[in-house]
mmCIF file of C-alpha atoms in Angstrom:
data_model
loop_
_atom_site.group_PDB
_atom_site.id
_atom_site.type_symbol
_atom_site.label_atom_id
_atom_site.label_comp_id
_atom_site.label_asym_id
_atom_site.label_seq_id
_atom_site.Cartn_x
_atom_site.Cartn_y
_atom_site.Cartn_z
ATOM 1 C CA UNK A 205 1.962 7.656 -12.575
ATOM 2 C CA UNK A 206 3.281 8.386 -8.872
ATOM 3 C CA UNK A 207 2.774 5.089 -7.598
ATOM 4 C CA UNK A 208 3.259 4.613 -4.166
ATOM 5 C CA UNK A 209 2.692 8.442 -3.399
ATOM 6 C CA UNK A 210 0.473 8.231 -1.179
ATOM 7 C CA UNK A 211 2.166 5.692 0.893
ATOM 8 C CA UNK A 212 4.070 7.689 2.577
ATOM 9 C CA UNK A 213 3.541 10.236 5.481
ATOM 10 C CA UNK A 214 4.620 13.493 4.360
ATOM 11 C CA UNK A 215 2.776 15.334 6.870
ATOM 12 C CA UNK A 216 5.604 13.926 9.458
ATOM 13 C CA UNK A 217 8.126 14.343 6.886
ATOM 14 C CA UNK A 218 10.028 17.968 7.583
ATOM 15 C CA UNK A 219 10.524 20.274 4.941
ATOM 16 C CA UNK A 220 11.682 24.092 5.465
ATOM 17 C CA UNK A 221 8.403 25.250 7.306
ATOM 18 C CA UNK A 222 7.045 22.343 8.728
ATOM 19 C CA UNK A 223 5.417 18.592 7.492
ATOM 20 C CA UNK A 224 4.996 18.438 4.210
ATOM 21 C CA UNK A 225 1.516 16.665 4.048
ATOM 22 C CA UNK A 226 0.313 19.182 0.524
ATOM 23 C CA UNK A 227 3.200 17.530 -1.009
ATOM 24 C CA UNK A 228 1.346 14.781 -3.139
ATOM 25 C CA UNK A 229 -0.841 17.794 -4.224
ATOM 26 C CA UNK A 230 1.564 20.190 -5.353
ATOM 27 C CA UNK A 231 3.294 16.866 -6.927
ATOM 28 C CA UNK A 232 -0.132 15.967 -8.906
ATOM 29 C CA UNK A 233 -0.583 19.393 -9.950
ATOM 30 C CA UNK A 234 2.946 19.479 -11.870
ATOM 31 C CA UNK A 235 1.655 16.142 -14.020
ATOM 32 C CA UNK A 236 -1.596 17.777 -14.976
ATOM 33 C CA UNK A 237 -2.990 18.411 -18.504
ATOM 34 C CA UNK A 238 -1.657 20.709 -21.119
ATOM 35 C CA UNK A 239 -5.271 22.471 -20.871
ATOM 36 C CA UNK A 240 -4.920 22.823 -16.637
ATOM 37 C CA UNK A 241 -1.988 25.175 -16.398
ATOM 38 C CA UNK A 242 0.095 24.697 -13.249
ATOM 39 C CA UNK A 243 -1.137 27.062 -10.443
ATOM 40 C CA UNK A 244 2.044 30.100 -10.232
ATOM 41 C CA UNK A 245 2.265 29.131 -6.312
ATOM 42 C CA UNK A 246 2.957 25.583 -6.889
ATOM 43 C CA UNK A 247 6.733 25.272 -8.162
ATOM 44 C CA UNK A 248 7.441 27.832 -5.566
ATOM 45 C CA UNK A 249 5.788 26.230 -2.925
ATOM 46 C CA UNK A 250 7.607 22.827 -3.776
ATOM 47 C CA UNK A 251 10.676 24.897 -3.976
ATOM 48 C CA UNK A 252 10.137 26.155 -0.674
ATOM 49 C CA UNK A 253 9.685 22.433 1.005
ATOM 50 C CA UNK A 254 12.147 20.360 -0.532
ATOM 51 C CA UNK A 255 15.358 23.020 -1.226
ATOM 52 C CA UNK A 256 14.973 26.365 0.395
ATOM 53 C CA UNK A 257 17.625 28.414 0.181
ATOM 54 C CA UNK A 258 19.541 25.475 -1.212
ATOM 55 C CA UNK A 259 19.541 23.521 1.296
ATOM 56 C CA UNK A 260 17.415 19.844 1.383
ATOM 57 C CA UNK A 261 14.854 18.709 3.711
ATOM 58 C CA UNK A 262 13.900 15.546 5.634
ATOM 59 C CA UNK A 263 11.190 15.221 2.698
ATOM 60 C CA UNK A 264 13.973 15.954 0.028
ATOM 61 C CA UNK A 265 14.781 12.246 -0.399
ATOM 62 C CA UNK A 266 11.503 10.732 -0.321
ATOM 63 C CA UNK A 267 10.438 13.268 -3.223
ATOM 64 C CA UNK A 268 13.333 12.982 -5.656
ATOM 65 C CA UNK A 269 12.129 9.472 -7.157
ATOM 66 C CA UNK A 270 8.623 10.906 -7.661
ATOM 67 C CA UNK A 271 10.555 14.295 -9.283
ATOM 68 C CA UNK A 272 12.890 11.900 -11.708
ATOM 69 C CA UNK A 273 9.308 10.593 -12.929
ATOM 70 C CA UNK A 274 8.138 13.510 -13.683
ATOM 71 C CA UNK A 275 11.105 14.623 -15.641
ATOM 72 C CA UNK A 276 10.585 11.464 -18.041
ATOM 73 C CA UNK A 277 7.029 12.293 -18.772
ATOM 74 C CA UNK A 278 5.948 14.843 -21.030
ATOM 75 C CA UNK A 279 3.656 16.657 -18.600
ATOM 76 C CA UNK A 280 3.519 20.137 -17.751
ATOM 77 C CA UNK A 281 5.454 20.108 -14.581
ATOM 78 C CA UNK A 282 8.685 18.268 -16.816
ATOM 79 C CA UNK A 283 11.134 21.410 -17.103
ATOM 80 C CA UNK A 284 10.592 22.440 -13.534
ATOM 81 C CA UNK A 285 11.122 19.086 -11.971
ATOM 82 C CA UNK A 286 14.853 19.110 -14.091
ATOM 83 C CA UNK A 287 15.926 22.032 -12.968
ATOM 84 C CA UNK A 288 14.939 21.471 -8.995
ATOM 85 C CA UNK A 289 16.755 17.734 -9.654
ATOM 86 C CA UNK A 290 20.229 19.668 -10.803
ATOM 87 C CA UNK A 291 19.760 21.884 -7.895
ATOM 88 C CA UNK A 292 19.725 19.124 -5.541
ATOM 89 C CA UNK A 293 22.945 17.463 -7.693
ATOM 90 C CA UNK A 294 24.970 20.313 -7.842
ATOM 91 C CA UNK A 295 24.560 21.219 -3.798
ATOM 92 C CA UNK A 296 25.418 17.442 -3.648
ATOM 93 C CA UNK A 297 28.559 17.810 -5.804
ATOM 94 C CA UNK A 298 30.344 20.612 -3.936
ATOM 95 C CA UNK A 299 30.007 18.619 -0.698
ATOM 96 C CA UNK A 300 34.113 17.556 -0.475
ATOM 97 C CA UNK A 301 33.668 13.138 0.048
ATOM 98 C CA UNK A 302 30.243 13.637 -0.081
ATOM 99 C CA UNK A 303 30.036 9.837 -1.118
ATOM 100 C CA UNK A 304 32.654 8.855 1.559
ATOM 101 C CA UNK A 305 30.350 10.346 3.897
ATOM 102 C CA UNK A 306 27.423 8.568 2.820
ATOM 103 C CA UNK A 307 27.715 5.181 1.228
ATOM 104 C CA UNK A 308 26.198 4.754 -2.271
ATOM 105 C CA UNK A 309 24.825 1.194 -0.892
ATOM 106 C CA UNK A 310 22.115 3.574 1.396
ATOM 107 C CA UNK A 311 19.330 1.715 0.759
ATOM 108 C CA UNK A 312 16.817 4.488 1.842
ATOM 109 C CA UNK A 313 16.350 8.078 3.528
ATOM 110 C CA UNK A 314 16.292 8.146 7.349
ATOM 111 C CA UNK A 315 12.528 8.366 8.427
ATOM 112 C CA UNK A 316 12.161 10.518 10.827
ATOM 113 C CA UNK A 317 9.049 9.961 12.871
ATOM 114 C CA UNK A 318 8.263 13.112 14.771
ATOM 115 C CA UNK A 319 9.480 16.695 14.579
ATOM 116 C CA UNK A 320 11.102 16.320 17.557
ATOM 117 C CA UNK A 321 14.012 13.896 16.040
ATOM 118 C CA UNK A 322 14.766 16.206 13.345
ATOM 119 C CA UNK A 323 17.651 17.357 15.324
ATOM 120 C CA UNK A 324 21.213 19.175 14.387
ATOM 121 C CA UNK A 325 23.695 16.417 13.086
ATOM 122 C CA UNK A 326 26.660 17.876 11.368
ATOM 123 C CA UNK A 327 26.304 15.017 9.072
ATOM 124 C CA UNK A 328 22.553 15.510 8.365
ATOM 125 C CA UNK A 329 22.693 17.620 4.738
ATOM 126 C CA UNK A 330 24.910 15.231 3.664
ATOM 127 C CA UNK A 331 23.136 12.355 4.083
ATOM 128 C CA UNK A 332 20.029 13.989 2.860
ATOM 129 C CA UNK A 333 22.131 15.605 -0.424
ATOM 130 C CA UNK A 334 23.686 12.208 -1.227
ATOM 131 C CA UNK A 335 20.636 10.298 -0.672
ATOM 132 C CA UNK A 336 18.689 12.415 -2.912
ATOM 133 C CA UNK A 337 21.094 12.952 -5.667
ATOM 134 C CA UNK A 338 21.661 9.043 -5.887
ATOM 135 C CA UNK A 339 18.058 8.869 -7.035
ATOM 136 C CA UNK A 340 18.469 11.849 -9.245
ATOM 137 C CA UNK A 341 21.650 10.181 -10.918
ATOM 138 C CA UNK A 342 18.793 7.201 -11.649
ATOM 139 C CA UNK A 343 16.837 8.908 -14.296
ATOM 140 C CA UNK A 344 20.235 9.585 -16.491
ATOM 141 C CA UNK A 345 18.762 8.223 -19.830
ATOM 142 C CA UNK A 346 15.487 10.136 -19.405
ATOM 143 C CA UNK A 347 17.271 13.729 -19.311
ATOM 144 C CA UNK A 348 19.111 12.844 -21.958
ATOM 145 C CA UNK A 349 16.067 11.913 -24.291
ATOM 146 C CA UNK A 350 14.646 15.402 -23.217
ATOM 147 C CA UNK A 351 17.337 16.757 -25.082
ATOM 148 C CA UNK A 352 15.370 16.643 -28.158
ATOM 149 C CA UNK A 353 12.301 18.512 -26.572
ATOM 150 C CA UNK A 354 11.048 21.431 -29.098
ATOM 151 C CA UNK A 355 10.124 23.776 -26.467
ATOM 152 C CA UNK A 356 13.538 26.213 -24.706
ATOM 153 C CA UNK A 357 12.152 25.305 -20.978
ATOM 154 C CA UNK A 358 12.461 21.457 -21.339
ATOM 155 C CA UNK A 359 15.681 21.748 -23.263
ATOM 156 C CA UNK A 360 16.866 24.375 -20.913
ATOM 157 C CA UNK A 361 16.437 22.269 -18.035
ATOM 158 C CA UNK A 362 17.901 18.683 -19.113
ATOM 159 C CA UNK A 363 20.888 20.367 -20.219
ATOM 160 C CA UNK A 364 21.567 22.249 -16.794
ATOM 161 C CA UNK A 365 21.196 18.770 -15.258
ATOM 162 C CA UNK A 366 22.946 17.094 -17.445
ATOM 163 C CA UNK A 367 25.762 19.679 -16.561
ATOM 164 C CA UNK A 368 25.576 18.990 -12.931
ATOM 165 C CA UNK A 369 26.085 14.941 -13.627
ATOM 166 C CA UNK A 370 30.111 14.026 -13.082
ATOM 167 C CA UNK A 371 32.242 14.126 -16.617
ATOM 168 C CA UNK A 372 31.377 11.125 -18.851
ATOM 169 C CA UNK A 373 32.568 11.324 -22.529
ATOM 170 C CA UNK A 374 28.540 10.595 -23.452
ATOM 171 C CA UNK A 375 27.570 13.351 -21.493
ATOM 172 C CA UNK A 376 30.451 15.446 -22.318
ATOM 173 C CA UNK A 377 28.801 14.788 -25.834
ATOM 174 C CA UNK A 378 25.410 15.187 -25.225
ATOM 175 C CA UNK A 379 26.034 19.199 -23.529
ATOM 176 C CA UNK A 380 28.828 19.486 -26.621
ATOM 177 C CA UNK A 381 26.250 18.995 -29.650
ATOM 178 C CA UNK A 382 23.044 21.390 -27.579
ATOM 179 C CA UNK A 383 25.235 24.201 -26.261
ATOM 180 C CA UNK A 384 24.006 26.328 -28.694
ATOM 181 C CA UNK A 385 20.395 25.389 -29.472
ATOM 182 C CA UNK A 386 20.225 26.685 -25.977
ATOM 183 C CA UNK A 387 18.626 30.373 -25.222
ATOM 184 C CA UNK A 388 19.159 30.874 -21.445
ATOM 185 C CA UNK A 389 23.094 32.216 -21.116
ATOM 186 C CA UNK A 390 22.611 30.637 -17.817
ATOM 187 C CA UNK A 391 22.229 27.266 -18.629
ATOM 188 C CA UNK A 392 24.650 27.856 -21.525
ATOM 189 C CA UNK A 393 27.167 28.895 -19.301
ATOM 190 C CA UNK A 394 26.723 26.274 -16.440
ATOM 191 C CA UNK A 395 26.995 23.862 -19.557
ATOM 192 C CA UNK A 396 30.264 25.370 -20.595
ATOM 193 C CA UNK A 397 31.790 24.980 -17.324
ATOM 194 C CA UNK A 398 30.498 20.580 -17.654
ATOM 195 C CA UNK A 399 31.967 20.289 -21.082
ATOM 196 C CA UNK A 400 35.760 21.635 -19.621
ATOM 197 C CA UNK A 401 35.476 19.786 -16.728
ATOM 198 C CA UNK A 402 35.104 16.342 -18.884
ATOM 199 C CA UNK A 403 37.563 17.642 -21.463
ATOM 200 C CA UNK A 404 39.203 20.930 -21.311
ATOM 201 C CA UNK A 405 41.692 20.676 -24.004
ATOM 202 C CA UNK A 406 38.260 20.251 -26.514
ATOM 203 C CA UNK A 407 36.748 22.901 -25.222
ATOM 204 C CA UNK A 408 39.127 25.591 -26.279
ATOM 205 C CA UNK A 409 37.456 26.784 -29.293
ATOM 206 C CA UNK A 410 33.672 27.009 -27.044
ATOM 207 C CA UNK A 411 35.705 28.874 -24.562
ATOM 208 C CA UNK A 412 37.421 31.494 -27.287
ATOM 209 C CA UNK A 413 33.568 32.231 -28.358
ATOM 210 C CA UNK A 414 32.197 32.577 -24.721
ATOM 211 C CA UNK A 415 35.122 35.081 -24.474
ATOM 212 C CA UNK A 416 34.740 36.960 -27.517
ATOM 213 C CA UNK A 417 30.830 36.793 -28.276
ATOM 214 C CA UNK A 418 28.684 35.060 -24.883
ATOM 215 C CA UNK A 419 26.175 36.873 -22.831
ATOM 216 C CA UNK A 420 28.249 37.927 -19.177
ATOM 217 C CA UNK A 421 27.911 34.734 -17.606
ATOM 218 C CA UNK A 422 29.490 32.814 -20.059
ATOM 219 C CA UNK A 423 32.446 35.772 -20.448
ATOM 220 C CA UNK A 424 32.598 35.160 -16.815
ATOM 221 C CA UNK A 425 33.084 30.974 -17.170
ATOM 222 C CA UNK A 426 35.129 32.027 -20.153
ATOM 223 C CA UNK A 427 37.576 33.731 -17.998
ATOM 224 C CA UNK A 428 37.630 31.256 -15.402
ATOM 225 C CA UNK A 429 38.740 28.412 -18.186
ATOM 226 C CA UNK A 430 41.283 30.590 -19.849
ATOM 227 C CA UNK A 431 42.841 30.871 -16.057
ATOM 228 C CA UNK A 432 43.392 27.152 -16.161
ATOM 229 C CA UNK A 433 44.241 27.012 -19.686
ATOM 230 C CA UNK A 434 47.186 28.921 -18.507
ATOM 231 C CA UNK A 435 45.898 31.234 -21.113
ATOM 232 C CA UNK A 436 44.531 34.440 -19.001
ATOM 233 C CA UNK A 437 43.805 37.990 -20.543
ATOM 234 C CA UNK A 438 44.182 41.293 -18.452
ATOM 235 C CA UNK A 439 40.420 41.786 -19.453
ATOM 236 C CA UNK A 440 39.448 38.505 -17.650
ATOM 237 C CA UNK A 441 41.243 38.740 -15.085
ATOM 238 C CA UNK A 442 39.389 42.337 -14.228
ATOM 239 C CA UNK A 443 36.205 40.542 -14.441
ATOM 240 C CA UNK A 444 37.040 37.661 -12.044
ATOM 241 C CA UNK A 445 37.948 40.509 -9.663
ATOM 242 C CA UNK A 446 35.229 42.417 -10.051
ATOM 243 C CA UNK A 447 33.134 38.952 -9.181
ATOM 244 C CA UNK A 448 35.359 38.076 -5.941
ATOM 245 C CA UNK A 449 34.206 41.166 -4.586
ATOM 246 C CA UNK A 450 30.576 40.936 -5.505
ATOM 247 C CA UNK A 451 30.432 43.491 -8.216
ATOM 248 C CA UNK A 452 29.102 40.881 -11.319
ATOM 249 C CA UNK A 453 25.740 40.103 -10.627
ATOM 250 C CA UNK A 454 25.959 37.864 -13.139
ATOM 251 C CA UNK A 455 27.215 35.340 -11.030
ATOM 252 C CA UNK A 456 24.383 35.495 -8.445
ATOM 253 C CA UNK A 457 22.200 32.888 -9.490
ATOM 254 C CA UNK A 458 21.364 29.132 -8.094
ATOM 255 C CA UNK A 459 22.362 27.777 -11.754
ATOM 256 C CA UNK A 460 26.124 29.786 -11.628
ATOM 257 C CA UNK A 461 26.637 27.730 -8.390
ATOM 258 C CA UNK A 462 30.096 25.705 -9.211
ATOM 259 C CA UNK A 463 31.480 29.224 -8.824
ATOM 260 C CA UNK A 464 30.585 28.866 -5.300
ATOM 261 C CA UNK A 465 33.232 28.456 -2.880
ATOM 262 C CA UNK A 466 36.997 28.880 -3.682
ATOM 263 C CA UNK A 467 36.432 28.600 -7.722
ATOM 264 C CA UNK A 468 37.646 32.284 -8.363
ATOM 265 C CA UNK A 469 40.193 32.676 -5.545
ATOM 266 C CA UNK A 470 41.761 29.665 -6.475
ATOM 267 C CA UNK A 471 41.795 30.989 -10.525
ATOM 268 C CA UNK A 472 42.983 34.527 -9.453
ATOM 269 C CA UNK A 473 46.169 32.495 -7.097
ATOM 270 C CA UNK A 474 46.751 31.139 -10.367
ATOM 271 C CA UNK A 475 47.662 34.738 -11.625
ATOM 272 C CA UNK A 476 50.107 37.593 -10.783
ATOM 273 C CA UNK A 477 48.243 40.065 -9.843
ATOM 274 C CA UNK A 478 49.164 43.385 -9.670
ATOM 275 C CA UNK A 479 49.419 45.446 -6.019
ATOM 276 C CA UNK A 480 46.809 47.188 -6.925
ATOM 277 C CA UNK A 481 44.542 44.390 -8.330
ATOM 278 C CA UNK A 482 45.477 42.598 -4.740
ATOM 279 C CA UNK A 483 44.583 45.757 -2.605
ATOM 280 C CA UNK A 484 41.009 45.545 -4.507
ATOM 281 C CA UNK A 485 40.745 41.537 -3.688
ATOM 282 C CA UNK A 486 41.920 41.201 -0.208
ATOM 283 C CA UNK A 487 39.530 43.121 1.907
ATOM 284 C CA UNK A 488 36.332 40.959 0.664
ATOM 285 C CA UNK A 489 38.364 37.434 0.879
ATOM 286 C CA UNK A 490 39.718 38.580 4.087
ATOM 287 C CA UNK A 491 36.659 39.678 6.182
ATOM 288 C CA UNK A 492 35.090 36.134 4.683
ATOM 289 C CA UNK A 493 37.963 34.013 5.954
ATOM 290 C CA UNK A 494 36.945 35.993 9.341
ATOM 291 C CA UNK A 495 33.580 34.864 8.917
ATOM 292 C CA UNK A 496 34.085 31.749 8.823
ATOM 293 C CA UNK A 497 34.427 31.149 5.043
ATOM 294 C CA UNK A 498 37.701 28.668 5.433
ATOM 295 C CA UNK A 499 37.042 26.974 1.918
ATOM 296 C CA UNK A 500 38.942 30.358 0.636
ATOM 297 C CA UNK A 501 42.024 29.918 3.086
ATOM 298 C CA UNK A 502 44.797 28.252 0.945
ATOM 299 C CA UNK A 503 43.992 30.654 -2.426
ATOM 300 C CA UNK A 504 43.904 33.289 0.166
ATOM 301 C CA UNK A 505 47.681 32.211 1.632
ATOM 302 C CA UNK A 506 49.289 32.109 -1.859
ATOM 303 C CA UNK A 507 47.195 35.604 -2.825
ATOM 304 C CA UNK A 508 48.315 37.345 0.433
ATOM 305 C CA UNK A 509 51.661 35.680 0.224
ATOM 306 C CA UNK A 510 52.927 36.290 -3.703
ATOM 307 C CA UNK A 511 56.169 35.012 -2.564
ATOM 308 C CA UNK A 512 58.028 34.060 0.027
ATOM 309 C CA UNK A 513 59.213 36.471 2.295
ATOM 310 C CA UNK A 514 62.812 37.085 3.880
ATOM 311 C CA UNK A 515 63.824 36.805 6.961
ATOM 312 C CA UNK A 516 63.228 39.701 9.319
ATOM 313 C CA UNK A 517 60.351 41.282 6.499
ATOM 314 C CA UNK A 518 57.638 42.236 8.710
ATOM 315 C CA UNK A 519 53.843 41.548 7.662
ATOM 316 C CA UNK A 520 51.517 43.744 6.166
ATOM 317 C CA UNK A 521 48.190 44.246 7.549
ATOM 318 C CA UNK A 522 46.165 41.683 5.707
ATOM 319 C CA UNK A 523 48.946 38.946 6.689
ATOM 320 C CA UNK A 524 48.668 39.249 9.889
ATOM 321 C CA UNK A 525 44.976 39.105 9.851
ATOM 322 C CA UNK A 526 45.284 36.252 7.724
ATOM 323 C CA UNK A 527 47.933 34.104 9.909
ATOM 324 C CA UNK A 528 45.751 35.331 13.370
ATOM 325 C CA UNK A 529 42.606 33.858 12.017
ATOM 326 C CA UNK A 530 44.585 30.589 11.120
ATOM 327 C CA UNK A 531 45.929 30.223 14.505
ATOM 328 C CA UNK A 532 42.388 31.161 15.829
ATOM 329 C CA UNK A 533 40.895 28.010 13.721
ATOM 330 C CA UNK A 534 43.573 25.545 14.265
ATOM 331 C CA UNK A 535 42.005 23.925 17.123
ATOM 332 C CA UNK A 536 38.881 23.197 14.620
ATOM 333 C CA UNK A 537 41.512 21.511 12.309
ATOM 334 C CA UNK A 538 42.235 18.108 12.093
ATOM 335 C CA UNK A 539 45.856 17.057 12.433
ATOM 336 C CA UNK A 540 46.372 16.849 8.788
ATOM 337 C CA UNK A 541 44.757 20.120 8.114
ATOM 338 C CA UNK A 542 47.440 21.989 10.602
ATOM 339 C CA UNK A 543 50.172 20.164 8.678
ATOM 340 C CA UNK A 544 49.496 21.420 5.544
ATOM 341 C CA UNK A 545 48.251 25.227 6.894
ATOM 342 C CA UNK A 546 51.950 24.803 8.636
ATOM 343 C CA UNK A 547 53.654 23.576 5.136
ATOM 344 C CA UNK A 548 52.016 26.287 3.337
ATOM 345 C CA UNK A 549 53.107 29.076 5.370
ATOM 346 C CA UNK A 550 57.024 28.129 5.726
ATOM 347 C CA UNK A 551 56.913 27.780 2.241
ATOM 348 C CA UNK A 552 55.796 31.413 2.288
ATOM 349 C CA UNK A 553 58.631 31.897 5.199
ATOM 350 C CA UNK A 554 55.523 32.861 8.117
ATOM 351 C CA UNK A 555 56.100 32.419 11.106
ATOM 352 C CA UNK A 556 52.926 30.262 12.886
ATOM 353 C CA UNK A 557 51.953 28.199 15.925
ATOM 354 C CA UNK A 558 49.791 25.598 13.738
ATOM 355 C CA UNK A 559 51.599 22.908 15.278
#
């Protein structure tokens, strides 16, 4: 098992702090016997070189093969290696034309020689995400036989992996029939989230019974899906506010990560919100479009903007921050992104110098 390990040269390989020459160690250690547990330090330490802080590494592609291994044997070090291999999916999957990026014929991970070449390249997480997660993608039929693993951790972890896979009736399926031999609300609700994104209609009924009897997170996913049922609740709607603006701490975990980004603006532009209920919102989505946060920009335009205004209406505060920071970032937009900034605001009848 891990053939070819030590054939390559990790110590010149970066990960977060440096070469990564324990690598093949730690690696061993997580395919050890029953009777030699894993050392606590080691799945942190691997965590620390190959995704810290979400984020991959130069080493990050050269390790996922010997990871998908792992998570086909039964060895000790199974469950973690699953749940560090969705990880590196999911941060993949929320890249927009990640795959345009990065052809899928990539035959292998740059190799960078020295420290010294592992310089900034606006391109460089992709590559590294896509490369990685096309090995991950490799070892589908192995997390899906860990699906009928006894133990919660193994189970646990295929299934959030499985969830982080694109929508494929079998996997759709597979997630359907384990949702609920599954303990961690966690995993249950990133698994919730898969099934609607491969068939929403289907997943009505496991939505009504997040709603009414899941653990917060799954409320939380629950709400979210009703939103694009076209079926909200005033209840749910209070809850995705109280997220936005960082009040759910429910949502603040690596495995609630496809409500990164502009998931819950986007739901609550879906809704009529009250003045009140937009008062709370705008402040925190705001001072994060300010911050550079532009993935929330469009949701924010149709929240800021309920509807269109008439001619001579003067902004509001939060408008004008809202078209300022817009004309601020234009020169940062491509061509096509001004033209639809511009589209969106006459619609709204604003005023603008995107163009």
């Amino acid at each position: 098992m891990l053939e070819g390990l030590n054939e390559i040269d990790w110590g010149r390989l970066m990960g977060a702090h440096g070469g990564c020459g324990r690598l093949p160690q730690l690696l061993r250690s997580l395919v050890s016997t029953a009777e030699s547990p894993l050392p606590p330090q080691v799945e942190e330490e691997i965590q620390e070189m190959l995704f810290h802080q979400d984020t991959p590494y130069e080493a990050t592609p050269f390790a996922v093969p010997f990871l998908v291994e792992i998570a086909g044997a039964d060895v000790p070090g199974r469950a973690f290696a699953m749940g560090l291999l969705g990880a590196i999916l999911e941060f993949e999957r929320q890249i927009p034309n990640a795959r345009q990026i990065v052809p899928w014929s990539a035959s292998s991970p740059p190799y960078f020689q020295t420290e010294s070449t592992w310089a900034p390249d606006e391109d460089r997480y992709v590559r590294l995400a896509v490369l990685g997660a096309q090995s991950v993608r490799s070892g589908l039929r192995s997390y899906l036989r860990a699906l009928a693993a006894p133990d919660q951790a193994t189970l646990g972890s295929a299934m959030y992996l499985l969830a982080t896979f694109d929508p494929s009736p079998p996997i759709t399926e597979a997630l359907r029939m384990n949702l609920l031999r599954v303990n961690d609300p966690l995993v249950r609700a990133s698994v919730l989230w898969a099934i609607a994104r491969g068939d929403l209609a289907r997943a009505r009924n496991l939505v009504d019974w997040a709603w009414s009897s899941g653990a917060p997170p799954e409320r939380f996913v629950a709400a979210l899906l009703l939103v694009e049922m076209g079926a909200p609740n005033s209840e749910g709607i209070e809850l995705l506010l109280d997220c936005a603006v960082g009040n759910a701490p429910q949502t603040q975990h690596h495995r609630m990560d496809f409500a990164a980004g502009d998931t819950i603006p986007r739901a609550l532009a879906k809704v009529r919100l009250s003045e009140e209920q937009r008062a709370r919102l705008l402040p925190t989505l705001v001072s994060g479009f300010e911050l550079g946060k532009r993935w929330n920009a469009e949701p924010l335009v149709e929240i800021v903007f309920p509807e269109p205004l008439h001619e001579g209406t003067p902004l509001n505060e939060m408008q004008v921050r809202v078209v300022r920071e817009l004309s601020r970032l234009r020169q940062g937009m491509s061509s096509d992104e001004r033209r639809h900034f511009a589209t969106l605001l006459e619609r709204k009848g604003v005023t603008h110098d995107l163009l």
